[in-house]
Amino acid sequence: GQQLNQSPQSMFIQEGEDVSMNCTSSSIFNTWLWYKQDPGEGPVLLIALYKAGELTSNGRLTAQFGITRKDSFLNISASIPSDVGIYFCAGPGVNAGNMLTFGGGTRLMVKP
Amino acid sequence: SQTIHQWPATLVQPVGSPLSLECTVEGTSNPNLYWYRQAAGRGLQLLFYSVGIGQISSEVPQNLSASRPQDRQFILSSKKLLLSDSGFYLCAWSPGTFYEQYFGPGTRLTVT
């Protein structure tokens, strides 16, 4: 089946810094999703991408669907303490029906 | 708008005891429903999914089972819990025609 590799696995940054993380797939995806999970809570959908090359923003967050359809990127500008959490990428693959494959997550820690 | 509920929020159970976790969705009909487990600091493992009443597919063989007695109700059960069943259990739903999944608040299960 499909595998998603997220990097970095964790990041410890200073408040105000920009953040970049990415996700790569072993196969082509036709949708990319980015979630954020706060400690002790369920993941929340941040951004959904549907077309290769698509760039979508949600406030300080910007995500891109890679043109090869095998990768996606999430950027956070001017980080703040409430950005702390685990960020997951997910995608269905081409033949995976309505199920999702999740990456292992990027744990973000922000120092005030 | 759609809402997903899970209960209980926290559960401590002895080894060998039964388990029943409940998930309900409001504000939509014919959703796809999913059960995930998340070990501490780890990614999401899909356990079961359902595309309709009485239709359950299992992704991981184990001592857990799932049932969908009503369109918007999804139940996770076990007859005898193991220590390895401890974790954070998440229920999610998706519209039948889209990949985006929306998660509930989760149940923290500790087996002692």
mmCIF file with all atom_site columns, C-alpha atoms in Angstrom:
data_model
loop_
_atom_site.group_PDB
_atom_site.id
_atom_site.type_symbol
_atom_site.label_atom_id
_atom_site.label_alt_id
_atom_site.label_comp_id
_atom_site.label_asym_id
_atom_site.label_entity_id
_atom_site.label_seq_id
_atom_site.pdbx_PDB_ins_code
_atom_site.Cartn_x
_atom_site.Cartn_y
_atom_site.Cartn_z
_atom_site.occupancy
_atom_site.B_iso_or_equiv
_atom_site.pdbx_formal_charge
_atom_site.auth_seq_id
_atom_site.auth_comp_id
_atom_site.auth_asym_id
_atom_site.auth_atom_id
_atom_site.pdbx_PDB_model_num
ATOM 1   C CA . GLY A 1 1   ? 0.000   0.000  0.000  1.00 0.00 ? 1   GLY A CA 1
ATOM 2   C CA . GLN A 1 2   ? 0.875   3.665  -0.001 1.00 0.00 ? 2   GLN A CA 1
ATOM 3   C CA . GLN A 1 3   ? 3.422   5.020  2.458  1.00 0.00 ? 3   GLN A CA 1
ATOM 4   C CA . LEU A 1 4   ? 3.761   8.613  3.571  1.00 0.00 ? 4   LEU A CA 1
ATOM 5   C CA . ASN A 1 5   ? 6.983   9.979  5.011  1.00 0.00 ? 5   ASN A CA 1
ATOM 6   C CA . GLN A 1 6   ? 6.810   13.223 6.930  1.00 0.00 ? 6   GLN A CA 1
ATOM 7   C CA . SER A 1 7   ? 9.772   15.343 7.808  1.00 0.00 ? 7   SER A CA 1
ATOM 8   C CA . PRO A 1 8   ? 10.998  16.562 10.088 1.00 0.00 ? 8   PRO A CA 1
ATOM 9   C CA . GLN A 1 9   ? 9.658   14.299 12.814 1.00 0.00 ? 9   GLN A CA 1
ATOM 10  C CA . SER A 1 10  ? 9.895   17.157 15.304 1.00 0.00 ? 10  SER A CA 1
ATOM 11  C CA . MET A 1 11  ? 10.768  20.841 15.373 1.00 0.00 ? 11  MET A CA 1
ATOM 12  C CA . PHE A 1 12  ? 11.579  23.179 18.247 1.00 0.00 ? 12  PHE A CA 1
ATOM 13  C CA . ILE A 1 13  ? 11.428  26.773 17.135 1.00 0.00 ? 13  ILE A CA 1
ATOM 14  C CA . GLN A 1 14  ? 11.301  30.280 18.519 1.00 0.00 ? 14  GLN A CA 1
ATOM 15  C CA . GLU A 1 15  ? 8.031   32.186 18.493 1.00 0.00 ? 15  GLU A CA 1
ATOM 16  C CA . GLY A 1 16  ? 7.829   34.349 15.381 1.00 0.00 ? 16  GLY A CA 1
ATOM 17  C CA . GLU A 1 17  ? 9.844   32.008 13.165 1.00 0.00 ? 17  GLU A CA 1
ATOM 18  C CA . ASP A 1 18  ? 8.460   30.481 9.990  1.00 0.00 ? 18  ASP A CA 1
ATOM 19  C CA . VAL A 1 19  ? 8.003   26.714 9.797  1.00 0.00 ? 19  VAL A CA 1
ATOM 20  C CA . SER A 1 20  ? 8.237   24.337 6.843  1.00 0.00 ? 20  SER A CA 1
ATOM 21  C CA . MET A 1 21  ? 7.399   20.660 6.770  1.00 0.00 ? 21  MET A CA 1
ATOM 22  C CA . ASN A 1 22  ? 6.817   18.193 3.986  1.00 0.00 ? 22  ASN A CA 1
ATOM 23  C CA . CYS A 1 23  ? 5.324   14.877 3.137  1.00 0.00 ? 23  CYS A CA 1
ATOM 24  C CA . THR A 1 24  ? 6.373   12.436 0.425  1.00 0.00 ? 24  THR A CA 1
ATOM 25  C CA . SER A 1 25  ? 4.534   9.453  -0.949 1.00 0.00 ? 25  SER A CA 1
ATOM 26  C CA . SER A 1 26  ? 5.677   6.227  -2.531 1.00 0.00 ? 26  SER A CA 1
ATOM 27  C CA . SER A 1 27  ? 2.862   6.561  -5.081 1.00 0.00 ? 27  SER A CA 1
ATOM 28  C CA . ILE A 1 28  ? 0.779   9.223  -6.785 1.00 0.00 ? 28  ILE A CA 1
ATOM 29  C CA . PHE A 1 29  ? -1.930  10.948 -4.760 1.00 0.00 ? 29  PHE A CA 1
ATOM 30  C CA . ASN A 1 30  ? -4.956  12.799 -6.157 1.00 0.00 ? 30  ASN A CA 1
ATOM 31  C CA . THR A 1 31  ? -5.755  14.573 -2.877 1.00 0.00 ? 31  THR A CA 1
ATOM 32  C CA . TRP A 1 32  ? -3.583  15.843 -0.048 1.00 0.00 ? 32  TRP A CA 1
ATOM 33  C CA . LEU A 1 33  ? -4.928  16.724 3.386  1.00 0.00 ? 33  LEU A CA 1
ATOM 34  C CA . TRP A 1 34  ? -3.196  18.435 6.293  1.00 0.00 ? 34  TRP A CA 1
ATOM 35  C CA . TYR A 1 35  ? -4.384  18.010 9.875  1.00 0.00 ? 35  TYR A CA 1
ATOM 36  C CA . LYS A 1 36  ? -3.332  19.460 13.211 1.00 0.00 ? 36  LYS A CA 1
ATOM 37  C CA . GLN A 1 37  ? -3.740  17.585 16.491 1.00 0.00 ? 37  GLN A CA 1
ATOM 38  C CA . ASP A 1 38  ? -3.617  19.497 19.749 1.00 0.00 ? 38  ASP A CA 1
ATOM 39  C CA . PRO A 1 39  ? -2.515  17.491 22.809 1.00 0.00 ? 39  PRO A CA 1
ATOM 40  C CA . GLY A 1 40  ? -5.298  15.187 24.007 1.00 0.00 ? 40  GLY A CA 1
ATOM 41  C CA . GLU A 1 41  ? -7.695  16.062 21.196 1.00 0.00 ? 41  GLU A CA 1
ATOM 42  C CA . GLY A 1 42  ? -8.732  14.717 17.812 1.00 0.00 ? 42  GLY A CA 1
ATOM 43  C CA . PRO A 1 43  ? -7.031  15.930 14.612 1.00 0.00 ? 43  PRO A CA 1
ATOM 44  C CA . VAL A 1 44  ? -8.582  18.939 12.906 1.00 0.00 ? 44  VAL A CA 1
ATOM 45  C CA . LEU A 1 45  ? -8.546  19.368 9.142  1.00 0.00 ? 45  LEU A CA 1
ATOM 46  C CA . LEU A 1 46  ? -6.518  22.445 8.179  1.00 0.00 ? 46  LEU A CA 1
ATOM 47  C CA . ILE A 1 47  ? -6.221  22.384 4.398  1.00 0.00 ? 47  ILE A CA 1
ATOM 48  C CA . ALA A 1 48  ? -7.336  20.135 1.551  1.00 0.00 ? 48  ALA A CA 1
ATOM 49  C CA . LEU A 1 49  ? -5.572  20.112 -1.843 1.00 0.00 ? 49  LEU A CA 1
ATOM 50  C CA . TYR A 1 50  ? -7.029  18.591 -4.986 1.00 0.00 ? 50  TYR A CA 1
ATOM 51  C CA . LYS A 1 51  ? -4.824  19.544 -7.969 1.00 0.00 ? 51  LYS A CA 1
ATOM 52  C CA . ALA A 1 52  ? -1.130  19.198 -8.715 1.00 0.00 ? 52  ALA A CA 1
ATOM 53  C CA . GLY A 1 53  ? 0.564   22.561 -8.234 1.00 0.00 ? 53  GLY A CA 1
ATOM 54  C CA . GLU A 1 54  ? -2.296  23.934 -6.136 1.00 0.00 ? 54  GLU A CA 1
ATOM 55  C CA . LEU A 1 55  ? -1.345  26.425 -3.442 1.00 0.00 ? 55  LEU A CA 1
ATOM 56  C CA . THR A 1 56  ? -3.910  27.032 -0.687 1.00 0.00 ? 56  THR A CA 1
ATOM 57  C CA . SER A 1 57  ? -3.786  29.264 2.379  1.00 0.00 ? 57  SER A CA 1
ATOM 58  C CA . ASN A 1 58  ? -5.649  29.205 5.670  1.00 0.00 ? 58  ASN A CA 1
ATOM 59  C CA . GLY A 1 59  ? -4.592  32.215 7.708  1.00 0.00 ? 59  GLY A CA 1
ATOM 60  C CA . ARG A 1 60  ? -0.880  31.884 8.451  1.00 0.00 ? 60  ARG A CA 1
ATOM 61  C CA . LEU A 1 61  ? -0.824  28.381 6.981  1.00 0.00 ? 61  LEU A CA 1
ATOM 62  C CA . THR A 1 62  ? -0.014  27.669 3.330  1.00 0.00 ? 62  THR A CA 1
ATOM 63  C CA . ALA A 1 63  ? 0.042   24.235 1.748  1.00 0.00 ? 63  ALA A CA 1
ATOM 64  C CA . GLN A 1 64  ? 1.077   23.123 -1.709 1.00 0.00 ? 64  GLN A CA 1
ATOM 65  C CA . PHE A 1 65  ? 0.292   20.047 -3.785 1.00 0.00 ? 65  PHE A CA 1
ATOM 66  C CA . GLY A 1 66  ? 3.572   19.032 -5.437 1.00 0.00 ? 66  GLY A CA 1
ATOM 67  C CA . ILE A 1 67  ? 3.605   18.901 -9.228 1.00 0.00 ? 67  ILE A CA 1
ATOM 68  C CA . THR A 1 68  ? 4.853   15.295 -9.207 1.00 0.00 ? 68  THR A CA 1
ATOM 69  C CA . ARG A 1 69  ? 1.725   14.379 -7.147 1.00 0.00 ? 69  ARG A CA 1
ATOM 70  C CA . LYS A 1 70  ? 4.013   12.509 -4.775 1.00 0.00 ? 70  LYS A CA 1
ATOM 71  C CA . ASP A 1 71  ? 4.651   15.278 -2.273 1.00 0.00 ? 71  ASP A CA 1
ATOM 72  C CA . SER A 1 72  ? 3.067   18.147 -0.383 1.00 0.00 ? 72  SER A CA 1
ATOM 73  C CA . PHE A 1 73  ? 4.365   20.989 1.761  1.00 0.00 ? 73  PHE A CA 1
ATOM 74  C CA . LEU A 1 74  ? 2.969   22.920 4.705  1.00 0.00 ? 74  LEU A CA 1
ATOM 75  C CA . ASN A 1 75  ? 4.338   26.293 5.795  1.00 0.00 ? 75  ASN A CA 1
ATOM 76  C CA . ILE A 1 76  ? 3.416   28.257 8.896  1.00 0.00 ? 76  ILE A CA 1
ATOM 77  C CA . SER A 1 77  ? 4.414   31.894 9.001  1.00 0.00 ? 77  SER A CA 1
ATOM 78  C CA . ALA A 1 78  ? 5.206   33.867 12.151 1.00 0.00 ? 78  ALA A CA 1
ATOM 79  C CA . SER A 1 79  ? 4.623   30.972 14.547 1.00 0.00 ? 79  SER A CA 1
ATOM 80  C CA . ILE A 1 80  ? 2.833   31.536 17.844 1.00 0.00 ? 80  ILE A CA 1
ATOM 81  C CA . PRO A 1 81  ? 2.615   29.326 20.966 1.00 0.00 ? 81  PRO A CA 1
ATOM 82  C CA . SER A 1 82  ? -0.815  27.934 19.997 1.00 0.00 ? 82  SER A CA 1
ATOM 83  C CA . ASP A 1 83  ? 0.746   26.405 16.856 1.00 0.00 ? 83  ASP A CA 1
ATOM 84  C CA . VAL A 1 84  ? 2.133   23.692 19.144 1.00 0.00 ? 84  VAL A CA 1
ATOM 85  C CA . GLY A 1 85  ? 0.866   20.236 18.227 1.00 0.00 ? 85  GLY A CA 1
ATOM 86  C CA . ILE A 1 86  ? 1.325   17.394 15.780 1.00 0.00 ? 86  ILE A CA 1
ATOM 87  C CA . TYR A 1 87  ? 0.778   18.044 12.092 1.00 0.00 ? 87  TYR A CA 1
ATOM 88  C CA . PHE A 1 88  ? -0.258  15.105 9.931  1.00 0.00 ? 88  PHE A CA 1
ATOM 89  C CA . CYS A 1 89  ? -0.434  14.811 6.187  1.00 0.00 ? 89  CYS A CA 1
ATOM 90  C CA . ALA A 1 90  ? -2.848  12.348 4.636  1.00 0.00 ? 90  ALA A CA 1
ATOM 91  C CA . GLY A 1 91  ? -3.866  11.149 1.254  1.00 0.00 ? 91  GLY A CA 1
ATOM 92  C CA . PRO A 1 92  ? -6.085  8.496  -0.275 1.00 0.00 ? 92  PRO A CA 1
ATOM 93  C CA . GLY A 1 93  ? -3.862  7.288  -3.085 1.00 0.00 ? 93  GLY A CA 1
ATOM 94  C CA . VAL A 1 94  ? -5.326  6.427  -6.447 1.00 0.00 ? 94  VAL A CA 1
ATOM 95  C CA . ASN A 1 95  ? -6.914  3.093  -5.648 1.00 0.00 ? 95  ASN A CA 1
ATOM 96  C CA . ALA A 1 96  ? -7.608  3.396  -1.921 1.00 0.00 ? 96  ALA A CA 1
ATOM 97  C CA . GLY A 1 97  ? -11.338 4.146  -2.042 1.00 0.00 ? 97  GLY A CA 1
ATOM 98  C CA . ASN A 1 98  ? -12.392 6.549  0.681  1.00 0.00 ? 98  ASN A CA 1
ATOM 99  C CA . MET A 1 99  ? -9.764  5.504  3.192  1.00 0.00 ? 99  MET A CA 1
ATOM 100 C CA . LEU A 1 100 ? -6.811  7.701  4.073  1.00 0.00 ? 100 LEU A CA 1
ATOM 101 C CA . THR A 1 101 ? -3.133  6.965  4.579  1.00 0.00 ? 101 THR A CA 1
ATOM 102 C CA . PHE A 1 102 ? -1.556  9.156  7.272  1.00 0.00 ? 102 PHE A CA 1
ATOM 103 C CA . GLY A 1 103 ? 2.016   10.273 7.661  1.00 0.00 ? 103 GLY A CA 1
ATOM 104 C CA . GLY A 1 104 ? 3.794   9.740  10.950 1.00 0.00 ? 104 GLY A CA 1
ATOM 105 C CA . GLY A 1 105 ? 3.369   13.389 11.929 1.00 0.00 ? 105 GLY A CA 1
ATOM 106 C CA . THR A 1 106 ? 5.593   16.377 12.638 1.00 0.00 ? 106 THR A CA 1
ATOM 107 C CA . ARG A 1 107 ? 5.631   17.475 16.271 1.00 0.00 ? 107 ARG A CA 1
ATOM 108 C CA . LEU A 1 108 ? 5.970   21.249 16.537 1.00 0.00 ? 108 LEU A CA 1
ATOM 109 C CA . MET A 1 109 ? 7.133   22.931 19.728 1.00 0.00 ? 109 MET A CA 1
ATOM 110 C CA . VAL A 1 110 ? 7.262   26.728 19.989 1.00 0.00 ? 110 VAL A CA 1
ATOM 111 C CA . LYS A 1 111 ? 9.325   28.569 22.558 1.00 0.00 ? 111 LYS A CA 1
ATOM 112 C CA . PRO A 1 112 ? 7.806   31.894 23.620 1.00 0.00 ? 112 PRO A CA 1
ATOM 113 C CA . SER B 2 1   ? -23.478 21.816 10.730 1.00 0.00 ? 1   SER B CA 1
ATOM 114 C CA . GLN B 2 2   ? -22.100 18.385 11.455 1.00 0.00 ? 2   GLN B CA 1
ATOM 115 C CA . THR B 2 3   ? -20.945 17.290 14.900 1.00 0.00 ? 3   THR B CA 1
ATOM 116 C CA . ILE B 2 4   ? -19.261 14.089 16.043 1.00 0.00 ? 4   ILE B CA 1
ATOM 117 C CA . HIS B 2 5   ? -19.413 12.852 19.625 1.00 0.00 ? 5   HIS B CA 1
ATOM 118 C CA . GLN B 2 6   ? -17.457 10.182 21.444 1.00 0.00 ? 6   GLN B CA 1
ATOM 119 C CA . TRP B 2 7   ? -17.872 8.803  24.897 1.00 0.00 ? 7   TRP B CA 1
ATOM 120 C CA . PRO B 2 8   ? -16.578 8.205  27.349 1.00 0.00 ? 8   PRO B CA 1
ATOM 121 C CA . ALA B 2 9   ? -13.739 10.730 27.169 1.00 0.00 ? 9   ALA B CA 1
ATOM 122 C CA . THR B 2 10  ? -11.556 8.712  29.518 1.00 0.00 ? 10  THR B CA 1
ATOM 123 C CA . LEU B 2 11  ? -11.711 5.094  30.615 1.00 0.00 ? 11  LEU B CA 1
ATOM 124 C CA . VAL B 2 12  ? -9.613  2.924  32.908 1.00 0.00 ? 12  VAL B CA 1
ATOM 125 C CA . GLN B 2 13  ? -10.363 -0.788 32.654 1.00 0.00 ? 13  GLN B CA 1
ATOM 126 C CA . PRO B 2 14  ? -8.711  -3.930 34.056 1.00 0.00 ? 14  PRO B CA 1
ATOM 127 C CA . VAL B 2 15  ? -7.235  -6.580 31.801 1.00 0.00 ? 15  VAL B CA 1
ATOM 128 C CA . GLY B 2 16  ? -9.872  -9.090 30.747 1.00 0.00 ? 16  GLY B CA 1
ATOM 129 C CA . SER B 2 17  ? -12.820 -6.741 31.131 1.00 0.00 ? 17  SER B CA 1
ATOM 130 C CA . PRO B 2 18  ? -15.188 -5.880 28.255 1.00 0.00 ? 18  PRO B CA 1
ATOM 131 C CA . LEU B 2 19  ? -15.148 -2.619 26.330 1.00 0.00 ? 19  LEU B CA 1
ATOM 132 C CA . SER B 2 20  ? -17.734 -0.511 24.586 1.00 0.00 ? 20  SER B CA 1
ATOM 133 C CA . LEU B 2 21  ? -16.906 2.859  23.041 1.00 0.00 ? 21  LEU B CA 1
ATOM 134 C CA . GLU B 2 22  ? -19.575 4.836  21.256 1.00 0.00 ? 22  GLU B CA 1
ATOM 135 C CA . CYS B 2 23  ? -19.441 7.372  18.458 1.00 0.00 ? 23  CYS B CA 1
ATOM 136 C CA . THR B 2 24  ? -22.355 9.329  17.009 1.00 0.00 ? 24  THR B CA 1
ATOM 137 C CA . VAL B 2 25  ? -22.555 11.855 14.207 1.00 0.00 ? 25  VAL B CA 1
ATOM 138 C CA . GLU B 2 26  ? -25.139 14.614 13.873 1.00 0.00 ? 26  GLU B CA 1
ATOM 139 C CA . GLY B 2 27  ? -26.123 16.765 10.933 1.00 0.00 ? 27  GLY B CA 1
ATOM 140 C CA . THR B 2 28  ? -25.404 14.363 8.079  1.00 0.00 ? 28  THR B CA 1
ATOM 141 C CA . SER B 2 29  ? -26.738 11.137 6.677  1.00 0.00 ? 29  SER B CA 1
ATOM 142 C CA . ASN B 2 30  ? -25.063 8.059  5.167  1.00 0.00 ? 30  ASN B CA 1
ATOM 143 C CA . PRO B 2 31  ? -21.592 8.990  6.406  1.00 0.00 ? 31  PRO B CA 1
ATOM 144 C CA . ASN B 2 32  ? -18.584 6.729  6.121  1.00 0.00 ? 32  ASN B CA 1
ATOM 145 C CA . LEU B 2 33  ? -17.403 5.986  9.667  1.00 0.00 ? 33  LEU B CA 1
ATOM 146 C CA . TYR B 2 34  ? -13.949 5.050  10.927 1.00 0.00 ? 34  TYR B CA 1
ATOM 147 C CA . TRP B 2 35  ? -12.245 3.886  14.132 1.00 0.00 ? 35  TRP B CA 1
ATOM 148 C CA . TYR B 2 36  ? -8.564  4.697  14.633 1.00 0.00 ? 36  TYR B CA 1
ATOM 149 C CA . ARG B 2 37  ? -6.151  3.970  17.473 1.00 0.00 ? 37  ARG B CA 1
ATOM 150 C CA . GLN B 2 38  ? -3.228  6.192  18.343 1.00 0.00 ? 38  GLN B CA 1
ATOM 151 C CA . ALA B 2 39  ? -0.452  5.037  20.659 1.00 0.00 ? 39  ALA B CA 1
ATOM 152 C CA . ALA B 2 40  ? 1.285   7.724  22.726 1.00 0.00 ? 40  ALA B CA 1
ATOM 153 C CA . GLY B 2 41  ? 3.308   10.010 20.483 1.00 0.00 ? 41  GLY B CA 1
ATOM 154 C CA . ARG B 2 42  ? 2.571   7.908  17.431 1.00 0.00 ? 42  ARG B CA 1
ATOM 155 C CA . GLY B 2 43  ? 0.551   8.087  14.237 1.00 0.00 ? 43  GLY B CA 1
ATOM 156 C CA . LEU B 2 44  ? -2.969  6.947  13.452 1.00 0.00 ? 44  LEU B CA 1
ATOM 157 C CA . GLN B 2 45  ? -3.777  3.283  12.890 1.00 0.00 ? 45  GLN B CA 1
ATOM 158 C CA . LEU B 2 46  ? -7.035  2.529  11.087 1.00 0.00 ? 46  LEU B CA 1
ATOM 159 C CA . LEU B 2 47  ? -8.939  -0.238 12.861 1.00 0.00 ? 47  LEU B CA 1
ATOM 160 C CA . PHE B 2 48  ? -12.365 -0.400 11.201 1.00 0.00 ? 48  PHE B CA 1
ATOM 161 C CA . TYR B 2 49  ? -14.427 1.455  8.647  1.00 0.00 ? 49  TYR B CA 1
ATOM 162 C CA . SER B 2 50  ? -18.045 1.309  7.618  1.00 0.00 ? 50  SER B CA 1
ATOM 163 C CA . VAL B 2 51  ? -19.876 2.544  4.524  1.00 0.00 ? 51  VAL B CA 1
ATOM 164 C CA . GLY B 2 52  ? -23.358 1.704  5.812  1.00 0.00 ? 52  GLY B CA 1
ATOM 165 C CA . ILE B 2 53  ? -25.492 0.090  8.513  1.00 0.00 ? 53  ILE B CA 1
ATOM 166 C CA . GLY B 2 54  ? -24.207 -3.380 9.318  1.00 0.00 ? 54  GLY B CA 1
ATOM 167 C CA . GLN B 2 55  ? -21.264 -3.040 6.894  1.00 0.00 ? 55  GLN B CA 1
ATOM 168 C CA . ILE B 2 56  ? -17.924 -3.256 8.717  1.00 0.00 ? 56  ILE B CA 1
ATOM 169 C CA . SER B 2 57  ? -14.457 -3.759 7.295  1.00 0.00 ? 57  SER B CA 1
ATOM 170 C CA . SER B 2 58  ? -11.520 -4.596 9.525  1.00 0.00 ? 58  SER B CA 1
ATOM 171 C CA . GLU B 2 59  ? -8.040  -3.366 8.760  1.00 0.00 ? 59  GLU B CA 1
ATOM 172 C CA . VAL B 2 60  ? -6.118  -4.984 11.601 1.00 0.00 ? 60  VAL B CA 1
ATOM 173 C CA . PRO B 2 61  ? -6.857  -8.438 13.073 1.00 0.00 ? 61  PRO B CA 1
ATOM 174 C CA . GLN B 2 62  ? -7.127  -8.184 16.868 1.00 0.00 ? 62  GLN B CA 1
ATOM 175 C CA . ASN B 2 63  ? -9.478  -8.743 19.769 1.00 0.00 ? 63  ASN B CA 1
ATOM 176 C CA . LEU B 2 64  ? -11.563 -5.662 18.924 1.00 0.00 ? 64  LEU B CA 1
ATOM 177 C CA . SER B 2 65  ? -14.778 -5.562 16.934 1.00 0.00 ? 65  SER B CA 1
ATOM 178 C CA . ALA B 2 66  ? -17.011 -2.819 15.560 1.00 0.00 ? 66  ALA B CA 1
ATOM 179 C CA . SER B 2 67  ? -20.697 -2.503 14.863 1.00 0.00 ? 67  SER B CA 1
ATOM 180 C CA . ARG B 2 68  ? -22.946 0.048  13.183 1.00 0.00 ? 68  ARG B CA 1
ATOM 181 C CA . PRO B 2 69  ? -26.481 -0.481 14.465 1.00 0.00 ? 69  PRO B CA 1
ATOM 182 C CA . GLN B 2 70  ? -27.762 2.845  13.125 1.00 0.00 ? 70  GLN B CA 1
ATOM 183 C CA . ASP B 2 71  ? -26.762 5.132  10.261 1.00 0.00 ? 71  ASP B CA 1
ATOM 184 C CA . ARG B 2 72  ? -24.923 7.613  12.475 1.00 0.00 ? 72  ARG B CA 1
ATOM 185 C CA . GLN B 2 73  ? -23.776 5.350  15.315 1.00 0.00 ? 73  GLN B CA 1
ATOM 186 C CA . PHE B 2 74  ? -20.519 3.426  15.409 1.00 0.00 ? 74  PHE B CA 1
ATOM 187 C CA . ILE B 2 75  ? -19.483 1.216  18.326 1.00 0.00 ? 75  ILE B CA 1
ATOM 188 C CA . LEU B 2 76  ? -16.099 -0.282 19.168 1.00 0.00 ? 76  LEU B CA 1
ATOM 189 C CA . SER B 2 77  ? -16.135 -3.326 21.435 1.00 0.00 ? 77  SER B CA 1
ATOM 190 C CA . SER B 2 78  ? -14.008 -5.971 23.013 1.00 0.00 ? 78  SER B CA 1
ATOM 191 C CA . LYS B 2 79  ? -14.963 -9.034 25.051 1.00 0.00 ? 79  LYS B CA 1
ATOM 192 C CA . LYS B 2 80  ? -11.647 -9.141 26.929 1.00 0.00 ? 80  LYS B CA 1
ATOM 193 C CA . LEU B 2 81  ? -9.210  -6.256 27.002 1.00 0.00 ? 81  LEU B CA 1
ATOM 194 C CA . LEU B 2 82  ? -5.449  -6.707 26.751 1.00 0.00 ? 82  LEU B CA 1
ATOM 195 C CA . LEU B 2 83  ? -2.768  -4.381 28.084 1.00 0.00 ? 83  LEU B CA 1
ATOM 196 C CA . SER B 2 84  ? -1.825  -3.635 24.486 1.00 0.00 ? 84  SER B CA 1
ATOM 197 C CA . ASP B 2 85  ? -5.306  -2.210 23.858 1.00 0.00 ? 85  ASP B CA 1
ATOM 198 C CA . SER B 2 86  ? -4.385  0.934  25.782 1.00 0.00 ? 86  SER B CA 1
ATOM 199 C CA . GLY B 2 87  ? -4.330  4.042  23.624 1.00 0.00 ? 87  GLY B CA 1
ATOM 200 C CA . PHE B 2 88  ? -6.248  6.978  22.273 1.00 0.00 ? 88  PHE B CA 1
ATOM 201 C CA . TYR B 2 89  ? -9.262  5.904  20.214 1.00 0.00 ? 89  TYR B CA 1
ATOM 202 C CA . LEU B 2 90  ? -10.573 8.233  17.587 1.00 0.00 ? 90  LEU B CA 1
ATOM 203 C CA . CYS B 2 91  ? -13.769 8.049  15.599 1.00 0.00 ? 91  CYS B CA 1
ATOM 204 C CA . ALA B 2 92  ? -14.056 9.906  12.300 1.00 0.00 ? 92  ALA B CA 1
ATOM 205 C CA . TRP B 2 93  ? -16.652 10.434 9.604  1.00 0.00 ? 93  TRP B CA 1
ATOM 206 C CA . SER B 2 94  ? -16.502 11.444 5.970  1.00 0.00 ? 94  SER B CA 1
ATOM 207 C CA . PRO B 2 95  ? -19.114 12.306 3.350  1.00 0.00 ? 95  PRO B CA 1
ATOM 208 C CA . GLY B 2 96  ? -19.658 9.365  1.048  1.00 0.00 ? 96  GLY B CA 1
ATOM 209 C CA . THR B 2 97  ? -18.159 11.085 -1.988 1.00 0.00 ? 97  THR B CA 1
ATOM 210 C CA . PHE B 2 98  ? -15.214 12.979 -0.472 1.00 0.00 ? 98  PHE B CA 1
ATOM 211 C CA . TYR B 2 99  ? -11.938 11.950 1.144  1.00 0.00 ? 99  TYR B CA 1
ATOM 212 C CA . GLU B 2 100 ? -11.893 14.525 3.946  1.00 0.00 ? 100 GLU B CA 1
ATOM 213 C CA . GLN B 2 101 ? -12.370 12.903 7.342  1.00 0.00 ? 101 GLN B CA 1
ATOM 214 C CA . TYR B 2 102 ? -13.541 14.736 10.442 1.00 0.00 ? 102 TYR B CA 1
ATOM 215 C CA . PHE B 2 103 ? -12.495 13.452 13.831 1.00 0.00 ? 103 PHE B CA 1
ATOM 216 C CA . GLY B 2 104 ? -14.203 13.255 17.181 1.00 0.00 ? 104 GLY B CA 1
ATOM 217 C CA . PRO B 2 105 ? -12.585 14.332 20.461 1.00 0.00 ? 105 PRO B CA 1
ATOM 218 C CA . GLY B 2 106 ? -11.289 10.824 21.222 1.00 0.00 ? 106 GLY B CA 1
ATOM 219 C CA . THR B 2 107 ? -11.399 8.371  24.128 1.00 0.00 ? 107 THR B CA 1
ATOM 220 C CA . ARG B 2 108 ? -8.315  7.784  26.248 1.00 0.00 ? 108 ARG B CA 1
ATOM 221 C CA . LEU B 2 109 ? -8.309  4.098  27.263 1.00 0.00 ? 109 LEU B CA 1
ATOM 222 C CA . THR B 2 110 ? -5.932  2.770  29.884 1.00 0.00 ? 110 THR B CA 1
ATOM 223 C CA . VAL B 2 111 ? -5.914  -0.976 30.510 1.00 0.00 ? 111 VAL B CA 1
ATOM 224 C CA . THR B 2 112 ? -4.396  -1.880 33.883 1.00 0.00 ? 112 THR B CA 1
#
